[in-house]
Coordinates of C-alpha atoms and ligand atoms in Angstrom, one line a residue:
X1 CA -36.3 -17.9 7.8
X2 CA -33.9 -15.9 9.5
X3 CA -30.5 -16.7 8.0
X4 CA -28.6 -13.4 7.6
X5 CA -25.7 -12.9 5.4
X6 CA -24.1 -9.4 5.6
X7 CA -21.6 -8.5 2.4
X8 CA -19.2 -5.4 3.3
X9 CA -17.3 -3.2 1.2
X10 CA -14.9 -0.3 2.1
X11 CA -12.9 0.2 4.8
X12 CA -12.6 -1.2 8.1
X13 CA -15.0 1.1 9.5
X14 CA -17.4 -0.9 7.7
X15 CA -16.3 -4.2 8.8
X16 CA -17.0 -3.1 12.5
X17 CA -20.5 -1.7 11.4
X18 CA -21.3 -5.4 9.8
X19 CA -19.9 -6.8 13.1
X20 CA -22.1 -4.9 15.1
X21 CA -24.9 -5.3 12.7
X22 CA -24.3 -9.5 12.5
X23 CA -24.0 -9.2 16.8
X24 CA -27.3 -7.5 17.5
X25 CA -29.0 -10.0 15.5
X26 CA -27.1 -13.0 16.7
X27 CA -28.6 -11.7 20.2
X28 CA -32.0 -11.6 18.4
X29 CA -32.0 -14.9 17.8
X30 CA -30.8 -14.6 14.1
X31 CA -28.4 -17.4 12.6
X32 CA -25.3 -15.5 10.4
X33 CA -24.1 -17.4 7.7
X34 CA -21.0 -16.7 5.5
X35 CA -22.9 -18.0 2.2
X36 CA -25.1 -15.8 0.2
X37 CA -27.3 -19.1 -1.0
X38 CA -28.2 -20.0 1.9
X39 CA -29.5 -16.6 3.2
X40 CA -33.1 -15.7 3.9
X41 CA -31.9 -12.1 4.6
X42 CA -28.9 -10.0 2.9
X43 CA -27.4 -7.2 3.6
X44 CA -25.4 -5.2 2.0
X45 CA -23.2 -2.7 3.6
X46 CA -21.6 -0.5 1.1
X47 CA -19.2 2.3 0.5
X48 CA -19.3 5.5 -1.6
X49 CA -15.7 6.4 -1.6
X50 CA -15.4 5.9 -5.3
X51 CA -18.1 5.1 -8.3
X52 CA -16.7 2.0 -8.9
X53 CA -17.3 0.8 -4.9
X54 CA -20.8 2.3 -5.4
X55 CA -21.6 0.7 -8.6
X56 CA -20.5 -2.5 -7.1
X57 CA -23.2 -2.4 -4.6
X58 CA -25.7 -1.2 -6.9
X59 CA -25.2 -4.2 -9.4
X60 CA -25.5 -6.5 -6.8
X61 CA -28.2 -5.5 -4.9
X62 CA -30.1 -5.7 -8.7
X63 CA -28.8 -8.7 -9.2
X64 CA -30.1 -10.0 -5.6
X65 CA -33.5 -8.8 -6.4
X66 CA -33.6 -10.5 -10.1
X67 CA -32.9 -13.6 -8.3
X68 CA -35.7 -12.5 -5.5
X69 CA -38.2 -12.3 -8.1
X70 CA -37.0 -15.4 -10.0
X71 CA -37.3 -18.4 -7.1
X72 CA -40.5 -19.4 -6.6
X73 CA -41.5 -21.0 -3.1
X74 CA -42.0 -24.6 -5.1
X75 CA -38.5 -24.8 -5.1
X76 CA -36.5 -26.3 -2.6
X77 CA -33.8 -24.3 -2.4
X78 CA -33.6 -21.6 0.0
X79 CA -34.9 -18.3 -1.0
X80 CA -34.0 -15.0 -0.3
X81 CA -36.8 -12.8 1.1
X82 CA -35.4 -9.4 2.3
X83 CA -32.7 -7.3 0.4
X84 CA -31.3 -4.1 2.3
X85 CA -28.9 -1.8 1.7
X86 CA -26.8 -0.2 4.4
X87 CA -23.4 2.2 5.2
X88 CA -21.8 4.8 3.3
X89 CA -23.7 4.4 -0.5
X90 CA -27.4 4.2 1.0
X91 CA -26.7 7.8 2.7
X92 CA -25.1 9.2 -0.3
X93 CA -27.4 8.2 -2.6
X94 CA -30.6 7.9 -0.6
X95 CA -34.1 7.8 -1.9
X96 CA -33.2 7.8 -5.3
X97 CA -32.0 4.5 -5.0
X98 CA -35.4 3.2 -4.5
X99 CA -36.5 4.4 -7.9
X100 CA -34.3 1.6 -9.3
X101 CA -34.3 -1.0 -6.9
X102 CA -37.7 -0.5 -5.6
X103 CA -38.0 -3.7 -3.9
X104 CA -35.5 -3.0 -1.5
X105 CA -36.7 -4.2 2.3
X106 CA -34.4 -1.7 3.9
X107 CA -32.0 1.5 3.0
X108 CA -30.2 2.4 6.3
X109 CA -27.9 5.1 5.9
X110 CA -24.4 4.9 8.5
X111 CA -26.3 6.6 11.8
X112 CA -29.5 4.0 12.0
X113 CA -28.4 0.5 12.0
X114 CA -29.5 -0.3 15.3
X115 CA -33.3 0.0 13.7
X116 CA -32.4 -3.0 11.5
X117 CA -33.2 -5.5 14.0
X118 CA -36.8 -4.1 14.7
X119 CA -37.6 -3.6 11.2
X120 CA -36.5 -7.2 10.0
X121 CA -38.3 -8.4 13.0
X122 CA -41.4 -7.3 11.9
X123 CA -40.6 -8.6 8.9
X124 CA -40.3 -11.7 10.2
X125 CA -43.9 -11.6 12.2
X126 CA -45.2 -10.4 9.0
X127 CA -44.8 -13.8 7.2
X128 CA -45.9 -15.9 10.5
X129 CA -49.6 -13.8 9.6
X130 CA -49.1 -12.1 12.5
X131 CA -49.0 -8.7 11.3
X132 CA -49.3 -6.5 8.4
X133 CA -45.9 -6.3 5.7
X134 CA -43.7 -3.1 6.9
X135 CA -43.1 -1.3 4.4
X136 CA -39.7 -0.1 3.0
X137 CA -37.5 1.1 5.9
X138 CA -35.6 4.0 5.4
X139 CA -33.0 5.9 8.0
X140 CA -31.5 8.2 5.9
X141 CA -30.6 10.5 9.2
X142 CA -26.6 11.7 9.6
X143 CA -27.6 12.9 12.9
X144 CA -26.1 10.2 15.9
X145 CA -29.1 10.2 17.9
X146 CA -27.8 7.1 19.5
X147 CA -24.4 6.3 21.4
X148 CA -26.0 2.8 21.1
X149 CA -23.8 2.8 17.4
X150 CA -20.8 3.7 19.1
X151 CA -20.3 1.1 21.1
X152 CA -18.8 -2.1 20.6
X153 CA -20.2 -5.4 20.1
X154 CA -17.9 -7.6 19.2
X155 CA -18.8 -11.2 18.0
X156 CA -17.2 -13.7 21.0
X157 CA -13.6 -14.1 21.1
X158 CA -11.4 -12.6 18.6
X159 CA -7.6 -12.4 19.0
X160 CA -7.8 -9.2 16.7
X161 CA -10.5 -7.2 17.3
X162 CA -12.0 -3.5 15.5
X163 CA -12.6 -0.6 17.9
X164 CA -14.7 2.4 16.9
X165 CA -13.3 5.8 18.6
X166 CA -14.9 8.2 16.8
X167 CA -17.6 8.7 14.3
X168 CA -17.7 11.1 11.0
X169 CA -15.3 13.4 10.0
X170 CA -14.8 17.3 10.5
X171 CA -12.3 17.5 7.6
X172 CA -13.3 19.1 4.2
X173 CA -10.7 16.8 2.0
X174 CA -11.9 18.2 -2.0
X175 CA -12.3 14.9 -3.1
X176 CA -14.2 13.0 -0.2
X177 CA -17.7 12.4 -0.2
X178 CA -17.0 10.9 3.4
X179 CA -18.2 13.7 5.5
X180 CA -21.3 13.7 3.9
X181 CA -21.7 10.1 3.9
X182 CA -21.0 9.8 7.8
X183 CA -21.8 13.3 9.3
X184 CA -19.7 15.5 11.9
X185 CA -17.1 14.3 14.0
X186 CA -18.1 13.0 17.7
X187 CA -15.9 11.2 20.1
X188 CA -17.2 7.9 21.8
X189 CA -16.8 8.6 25.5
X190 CA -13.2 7.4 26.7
X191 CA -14.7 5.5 29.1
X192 CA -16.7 3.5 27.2
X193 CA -13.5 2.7 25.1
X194 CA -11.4 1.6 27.9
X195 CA -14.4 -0.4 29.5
X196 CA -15.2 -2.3 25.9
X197 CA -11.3 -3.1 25.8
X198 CA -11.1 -4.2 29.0
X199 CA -14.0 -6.8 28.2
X200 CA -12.5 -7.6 25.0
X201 CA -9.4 -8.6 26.6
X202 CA -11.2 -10.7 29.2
X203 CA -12.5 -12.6 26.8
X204 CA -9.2 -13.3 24.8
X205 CA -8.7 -10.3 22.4
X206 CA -4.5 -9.3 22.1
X207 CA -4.8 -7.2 19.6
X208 CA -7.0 -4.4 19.4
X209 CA -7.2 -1.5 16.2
X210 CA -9.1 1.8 17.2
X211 CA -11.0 3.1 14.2
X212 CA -11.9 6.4 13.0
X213 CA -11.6 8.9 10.0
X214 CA -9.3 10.9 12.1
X215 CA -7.9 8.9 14.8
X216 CA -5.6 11.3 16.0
X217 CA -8.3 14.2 16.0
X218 CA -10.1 12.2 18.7
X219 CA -12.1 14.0 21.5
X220 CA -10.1 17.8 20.9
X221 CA -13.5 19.2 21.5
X222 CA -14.7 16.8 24.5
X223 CA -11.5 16.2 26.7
X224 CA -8.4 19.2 27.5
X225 CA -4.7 18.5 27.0
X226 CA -3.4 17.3 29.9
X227 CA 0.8 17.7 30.5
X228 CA 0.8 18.4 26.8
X229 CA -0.7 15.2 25.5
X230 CA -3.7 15.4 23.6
X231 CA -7.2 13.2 24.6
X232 CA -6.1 10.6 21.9
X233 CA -2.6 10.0 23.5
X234 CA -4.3 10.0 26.9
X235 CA -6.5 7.1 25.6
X236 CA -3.4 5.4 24.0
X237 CA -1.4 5.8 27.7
X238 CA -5.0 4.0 29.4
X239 CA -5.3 1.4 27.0
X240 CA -1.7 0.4 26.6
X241 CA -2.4 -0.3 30.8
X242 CA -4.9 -3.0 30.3
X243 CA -3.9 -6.1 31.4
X244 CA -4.0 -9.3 28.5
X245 CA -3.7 -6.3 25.2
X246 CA -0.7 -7.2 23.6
X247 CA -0.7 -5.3 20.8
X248 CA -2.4 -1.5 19.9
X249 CA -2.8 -0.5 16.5
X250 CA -5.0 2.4 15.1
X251 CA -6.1 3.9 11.7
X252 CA -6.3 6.1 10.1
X253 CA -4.7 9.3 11.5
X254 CA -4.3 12.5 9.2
X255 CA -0.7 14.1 8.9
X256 CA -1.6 17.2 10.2
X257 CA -1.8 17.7 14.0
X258 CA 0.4 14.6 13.9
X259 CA 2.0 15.8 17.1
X260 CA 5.3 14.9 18.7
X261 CA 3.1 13.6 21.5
X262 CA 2.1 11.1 19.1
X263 CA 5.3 10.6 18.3
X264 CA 6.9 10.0 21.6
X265 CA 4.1 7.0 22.1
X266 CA 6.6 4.9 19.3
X267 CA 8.9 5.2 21.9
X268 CA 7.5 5.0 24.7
X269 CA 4.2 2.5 24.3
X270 CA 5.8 -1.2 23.3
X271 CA 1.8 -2.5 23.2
X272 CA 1.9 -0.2 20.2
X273 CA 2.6 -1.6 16.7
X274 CA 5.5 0.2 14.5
X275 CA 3.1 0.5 11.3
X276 CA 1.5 3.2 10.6
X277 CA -1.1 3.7 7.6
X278 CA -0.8 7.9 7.2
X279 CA -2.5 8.8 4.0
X280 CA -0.6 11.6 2.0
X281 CA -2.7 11.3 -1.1
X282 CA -0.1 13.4 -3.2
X283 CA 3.4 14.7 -3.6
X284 CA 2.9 18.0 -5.1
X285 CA 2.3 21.0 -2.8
X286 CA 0.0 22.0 -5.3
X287 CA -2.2 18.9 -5.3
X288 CA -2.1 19.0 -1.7
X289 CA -3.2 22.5 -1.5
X290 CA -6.2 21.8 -4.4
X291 CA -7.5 19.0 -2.7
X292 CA -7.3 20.7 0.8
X293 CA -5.3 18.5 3.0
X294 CA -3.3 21.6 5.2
X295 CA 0.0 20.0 4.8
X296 CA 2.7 20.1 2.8
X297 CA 5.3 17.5 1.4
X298 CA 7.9 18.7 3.6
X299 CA 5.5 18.4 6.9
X300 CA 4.9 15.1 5.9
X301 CA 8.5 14.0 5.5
X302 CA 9.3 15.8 8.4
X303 CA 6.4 13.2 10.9
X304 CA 7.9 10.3 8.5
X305 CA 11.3 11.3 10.1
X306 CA 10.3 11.5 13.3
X307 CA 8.6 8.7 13.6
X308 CA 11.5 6.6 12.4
X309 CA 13.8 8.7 15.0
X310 CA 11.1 7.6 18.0
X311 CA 11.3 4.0 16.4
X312 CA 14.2 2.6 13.9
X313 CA 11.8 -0.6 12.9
X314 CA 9.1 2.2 12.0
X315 CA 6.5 0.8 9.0
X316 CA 4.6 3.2 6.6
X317 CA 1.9 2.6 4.3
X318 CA -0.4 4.9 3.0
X319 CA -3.5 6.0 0.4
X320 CA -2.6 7.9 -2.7
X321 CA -5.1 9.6 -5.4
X322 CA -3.7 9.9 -8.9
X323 CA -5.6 12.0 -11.2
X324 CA -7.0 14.4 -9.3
X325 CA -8.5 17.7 -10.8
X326 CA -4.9 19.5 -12.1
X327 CA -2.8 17.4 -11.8
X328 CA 0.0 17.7 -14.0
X329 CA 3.2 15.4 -15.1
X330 CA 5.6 17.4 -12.8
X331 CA 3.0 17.0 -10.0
X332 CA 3.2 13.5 -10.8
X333 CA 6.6 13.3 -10.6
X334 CA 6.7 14.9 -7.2
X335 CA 4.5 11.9 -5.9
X336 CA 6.8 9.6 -7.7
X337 CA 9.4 11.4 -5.7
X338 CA 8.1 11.1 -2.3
X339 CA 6.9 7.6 -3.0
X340 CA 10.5 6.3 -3.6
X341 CA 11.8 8.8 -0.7
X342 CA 9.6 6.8 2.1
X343 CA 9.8 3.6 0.7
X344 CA 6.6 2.4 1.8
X345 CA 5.6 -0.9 2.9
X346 CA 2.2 -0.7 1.7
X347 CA 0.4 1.8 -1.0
X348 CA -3.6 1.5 -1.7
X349 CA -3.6 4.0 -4.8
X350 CA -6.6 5.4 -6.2
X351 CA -7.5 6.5 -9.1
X352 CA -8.8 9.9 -8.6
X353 CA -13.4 9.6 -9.1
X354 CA -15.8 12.4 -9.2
X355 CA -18.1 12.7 -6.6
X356 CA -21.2 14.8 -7.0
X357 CA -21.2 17.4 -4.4
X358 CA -17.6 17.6 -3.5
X359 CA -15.4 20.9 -4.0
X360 CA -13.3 18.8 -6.5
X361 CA -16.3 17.7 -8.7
X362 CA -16.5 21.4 -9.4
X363 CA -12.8 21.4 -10.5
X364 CA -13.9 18.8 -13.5
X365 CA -12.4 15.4 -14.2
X366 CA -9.5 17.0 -16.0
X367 CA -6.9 14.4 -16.2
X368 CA -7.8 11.9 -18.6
X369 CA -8.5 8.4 -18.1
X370 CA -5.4 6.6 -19.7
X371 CA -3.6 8.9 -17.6
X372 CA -4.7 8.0 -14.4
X373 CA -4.6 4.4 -15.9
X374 CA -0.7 5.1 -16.5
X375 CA 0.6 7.1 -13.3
X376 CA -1.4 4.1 -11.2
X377 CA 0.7 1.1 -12.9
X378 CA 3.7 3.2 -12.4
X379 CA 2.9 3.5 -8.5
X380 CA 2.1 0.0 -8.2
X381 CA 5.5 -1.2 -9.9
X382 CA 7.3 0.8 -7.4
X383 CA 5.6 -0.5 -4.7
X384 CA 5.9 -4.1 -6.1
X385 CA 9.9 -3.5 -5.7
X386 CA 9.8 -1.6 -2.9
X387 CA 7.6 -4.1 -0.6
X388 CA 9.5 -6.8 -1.9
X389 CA 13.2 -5.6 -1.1
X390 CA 11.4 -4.5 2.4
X391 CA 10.0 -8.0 2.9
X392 CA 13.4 -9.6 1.8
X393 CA 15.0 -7.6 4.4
X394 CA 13.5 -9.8 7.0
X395 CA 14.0 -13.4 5.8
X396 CA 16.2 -14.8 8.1
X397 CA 14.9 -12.6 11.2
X398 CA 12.2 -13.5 14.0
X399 CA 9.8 -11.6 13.7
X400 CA 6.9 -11.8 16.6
X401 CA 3.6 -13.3 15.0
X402 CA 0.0 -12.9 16.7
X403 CA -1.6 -15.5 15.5
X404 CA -4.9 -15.5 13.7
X405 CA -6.3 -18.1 12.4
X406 CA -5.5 -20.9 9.2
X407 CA -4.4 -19.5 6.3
X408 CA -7.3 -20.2 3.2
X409 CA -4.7 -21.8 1.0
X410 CA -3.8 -25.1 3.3
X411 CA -5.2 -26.8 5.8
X412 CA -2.0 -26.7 8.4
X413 CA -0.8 -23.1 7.2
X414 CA -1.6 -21.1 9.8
X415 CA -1.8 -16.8 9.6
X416 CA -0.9 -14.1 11.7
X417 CA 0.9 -10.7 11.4
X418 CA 4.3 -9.2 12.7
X419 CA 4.1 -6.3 14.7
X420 CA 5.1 -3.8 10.7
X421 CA 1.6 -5.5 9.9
X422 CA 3.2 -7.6 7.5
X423 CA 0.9 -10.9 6.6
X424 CA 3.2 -14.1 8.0
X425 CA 2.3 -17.7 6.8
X426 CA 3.7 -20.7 8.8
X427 CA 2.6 -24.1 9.3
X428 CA 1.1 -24.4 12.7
X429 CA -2.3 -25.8 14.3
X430 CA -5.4 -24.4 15.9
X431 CA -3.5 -24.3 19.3
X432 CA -1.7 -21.4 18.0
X433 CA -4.4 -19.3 17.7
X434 CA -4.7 -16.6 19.9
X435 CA -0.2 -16.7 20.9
X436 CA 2.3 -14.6 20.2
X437 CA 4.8 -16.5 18.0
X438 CA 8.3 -16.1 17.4
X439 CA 8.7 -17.0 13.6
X440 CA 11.5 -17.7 11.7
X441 CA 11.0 -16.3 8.2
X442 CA 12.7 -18.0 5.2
X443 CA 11.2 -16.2 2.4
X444 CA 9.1 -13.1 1.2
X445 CA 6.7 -11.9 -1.5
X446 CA 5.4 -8.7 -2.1
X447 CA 3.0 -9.3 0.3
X448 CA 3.5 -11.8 2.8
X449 CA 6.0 -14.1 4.5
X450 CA 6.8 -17.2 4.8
X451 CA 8.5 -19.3 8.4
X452 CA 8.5 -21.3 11.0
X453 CA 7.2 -21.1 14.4
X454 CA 10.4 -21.1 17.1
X455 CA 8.1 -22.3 20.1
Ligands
LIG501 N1 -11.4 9.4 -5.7 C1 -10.4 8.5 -5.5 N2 -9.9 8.1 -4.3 C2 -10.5 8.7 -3.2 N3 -10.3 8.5 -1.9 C3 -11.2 9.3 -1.2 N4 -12.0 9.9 -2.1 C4 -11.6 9.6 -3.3 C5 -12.0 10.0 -4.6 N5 -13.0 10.8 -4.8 C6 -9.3 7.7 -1.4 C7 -8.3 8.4 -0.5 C8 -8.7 8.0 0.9 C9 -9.1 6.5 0.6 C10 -9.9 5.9 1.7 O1 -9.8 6.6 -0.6 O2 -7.0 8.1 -0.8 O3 -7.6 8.1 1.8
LIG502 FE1 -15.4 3.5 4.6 FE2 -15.4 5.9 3.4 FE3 -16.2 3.7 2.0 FE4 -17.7 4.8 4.0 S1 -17.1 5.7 2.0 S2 -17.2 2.6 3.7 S3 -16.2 5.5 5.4 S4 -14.1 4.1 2.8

């Protein structure tokens, strides 16, 4: 009866959310399990960055509760008994959502899910007969009333693990329904960030990525500059001292206030990976301007530049919209332009989708769909042949592999990724786990490549 599975789109944010959720629940006594049929309890913890992420969710959860309604308690097979619906599309949406899916056990919006446990425990009494059936639970509040969310809880030893730094987002990006979906900005106490690493390394963890909307924003209200190096450099500096971390990564910062502070840690940090994921979403000073992002396509060149002064090896992938409200051919182009200037390693492009509420919504959707449709594939050929002639650069190089765990395809190919975040398949065991391995690469894809471990 308490079998939990916990299904997670968007970003990586999320993934740490579902951790947290699946580790509270563990300590509850719950059982996780990575297959929907067997689950007494799912769920869902969604995202609203796009309509298509949210009408993922949405046909799921109906589909779920079809299903619910379907098995009858004669049957054998397991059956599911509580549906809820978590994370970034539950706030958005809200209440409304229950005029649909009215069976829901549980909307939780991003601020609340430490009142899942409680609620699905009563749940749980309520089919023993010892207590009445809760009703829906719904925790639509933005407000963080608890630093309890914040902090980490990270399921037993993992080589790589997800730090949350900061929570919600300050920014007014046109297009983003993320401020609304994950309130104001607030900075987890440093303290509490260096003690969860600390315990994470303890327990095995070498690679740790510190996660929030505007990594490099962190703590500007809640900590001074000290010698010129802002709170989230300062944190960078105490974390790259903790004994058994190998490797620092962090996502996503924002290119403005990209500092040469910043900068200086490429050089200067070697715990910290050269790959960064700095999200220019457009080309076009225009675009950039429309959709708010207080940067121009020079600015941004000018930290790409930097960046690969501070550190030669320097890898750069970022998020792009195409479509957006005004965007024209020669704006277009402009992206085109950058795109091929950088030579990313790694592009997630977007088709630009309305979302109610926004400042762009107002702008209407005024490119028109084979457009967007067109300008994507011609992004995503460029970035076909630009990640594969990157990749190719590096057969015949070691490259340093953290290990991670077997790869899906076979059962003696193991995973792991160089320090440009660049997926690395080798035949290994479960030994290698966990190590830092020197790996011989003899060939490249677009997205991953192949070796052999030196040790
Ligand atoms: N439409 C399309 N893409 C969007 N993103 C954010 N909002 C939208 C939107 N309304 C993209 C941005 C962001 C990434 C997480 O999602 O590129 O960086
Ligand atoms: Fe992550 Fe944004 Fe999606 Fe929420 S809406 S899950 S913050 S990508």
């Amino acid at each position: 009866m308490n079998r939990v599975h916990i299904k997670t789109y968007g970003c990586q944010m999320n993934e740490r959310d579902s951790e947290a959720i699946a580790a509270m629940l563990r300590a509850r006594g719950y059982t996780i399990v990575n297959a929907e049929a067997e689950a007494d309890i799912i769920l869902l913890n969604t995202c609203s960055v796009r309509d298509q992420a949210e009408q993922k969710a949405i046909g799921k959860a109906g589909r779920l509760l079809k299903d619910k309604h379907r098995a009858t308690p004669a049957l054998s097979a397991p059956r599911l008994r509580v549906l809820g619906l978590m994370g970034c599309m539950a706030q958005n949406r809200g209440r409304p959502l229950l005029e649909s899916l009215p069976d829901l056990d549980l909307l939780v919006g991003t601020q609340k899910f430490h009142h899942v446990p409680d609620h699905l425990d009563n749940l749980l009494a309520s089919w023993r007969g010892l207590g009445p059936r809760p009703s829906t639970l719904v925790e639509l509040d933005t407000e963080a009333d608890s630093q309890n969310l914040l902090r980490g809880h990270s399921p037993g030893r993992q080589v790589s693990a997800l730090v949350s730094i900061m929570q919600g987002c300050d920014m007014r990006c046109a297009y983003c329904i993320v401020p609304k979906a994950r309130g104001a900005e607030r900075a987890r106490p440093m303290e509490d960030i260096v003690d969860e690493i600390r315990g994470l390394a303890a327990t095995g963890t070498r690679e740790v990525t510190l996660l929030g909307q505007i990594v490099n924003h962190y703590g500007k209200r809640e900590y001074p500059a000290v010698a010129g190096k802002t709170p989230f450099v300062q944190l960078l500096e105490r974390i790259h001292a903790i004994e058994g971390i190998e490797r620092i990564r962090f996502t996503s910062p924002h290119p403005s206030g990209f500092r040469q502070d910043l900068v200086n840690c490429y050089r200067d940090l070697h715990k910290l990976c050269e790959h960064i994921h700095l999200p220019v979403q457009s080309g076009s000073d225009q675009i950039l301007r429309a959709m708010r992002r207080s940067y121009t396509r020079d600015q941004y060149l000018r930290t790409v530049n930097a960046l690969r002064a501070a550190h030669p090896g320097m890898c750069f992938s970022t998020d792009i919209i195409v479509g957006h409200p005004g965007e024209t051919d020669a704006d277009f182009a402009k992206t085109v332009a950058l795109f091929d200037e950088v030579k990313f390693d790694m592009a997630f492009i977007f088709k630009y989708s309305t979302r109610s509420g926004t400042e762009s919504a107002d702008m209407g959707d005024t490119v028109p769909r084979d457009v967007k449709e067109s300008r994507n594939q011609i992004l995503l050929e460029r970035l076909a042949a630009t990640s594969l002639a990157r990749n190719q650069t590096l057969v015949g190089t070691t490259q340093e592999v953290l290990v991670e765990s077997p790869a899906r395809k076979g059962r003696d190919i193991f995973m792991g990724r160089n320090r440009g975040n660049r997926k690395v398949l080798f035949p290994g065991n479960a030994a290698h786990v966990g190590l830092l391995l020197p790996v011989r690469v003899e060939s490249a894809t677009t997205t991953a490549l192949q070796g052999r471990a030196l040790a």
